[in-house]
C-alpha angles and dihedrals in degrees: 000000000000091000094071098067093049091049090053095046096065090050090049091046091051092051091048092048091050090051092049091050091049093048092049091052091049091048091053091049092050091049091052091047092052092049092046092047092055092053092046091050090050091050090047089054090050091053089048089054094046094050112015102238142130124282089251092054090048089052090051091051092052093046090049093050090048093051096044092048093040089230124132114263092238090055093049089050093047091050092050093048090047089063087074086066094053095265117141118243108242111257098245091051092043092051095047094044089053090051093047092050090048091052090048091051092048092048091053092051092058 
């Protein structure tokens, strides 16, 4: 009856290994999400400074720019934040951000 424990051990090891792999993947995703979130929050603050508005409105502006340019939100945010380091905002993002800020300004005047 010594064969039974060794037959169970490989199955238990496989389950443990699968769980470790899953947890590592989840940990990587959470790390990326935290890093992305910080950049998005910085970009949101920049929008709030450019066109005095609430955090929610700034979020809507960034999401709108992302959707109209067909560029991931995190990439729009990273490009905007990079302008603080003398990088030029790509033309499609610049154009759409200008439009979004103009719409925001017009909506506030009504």
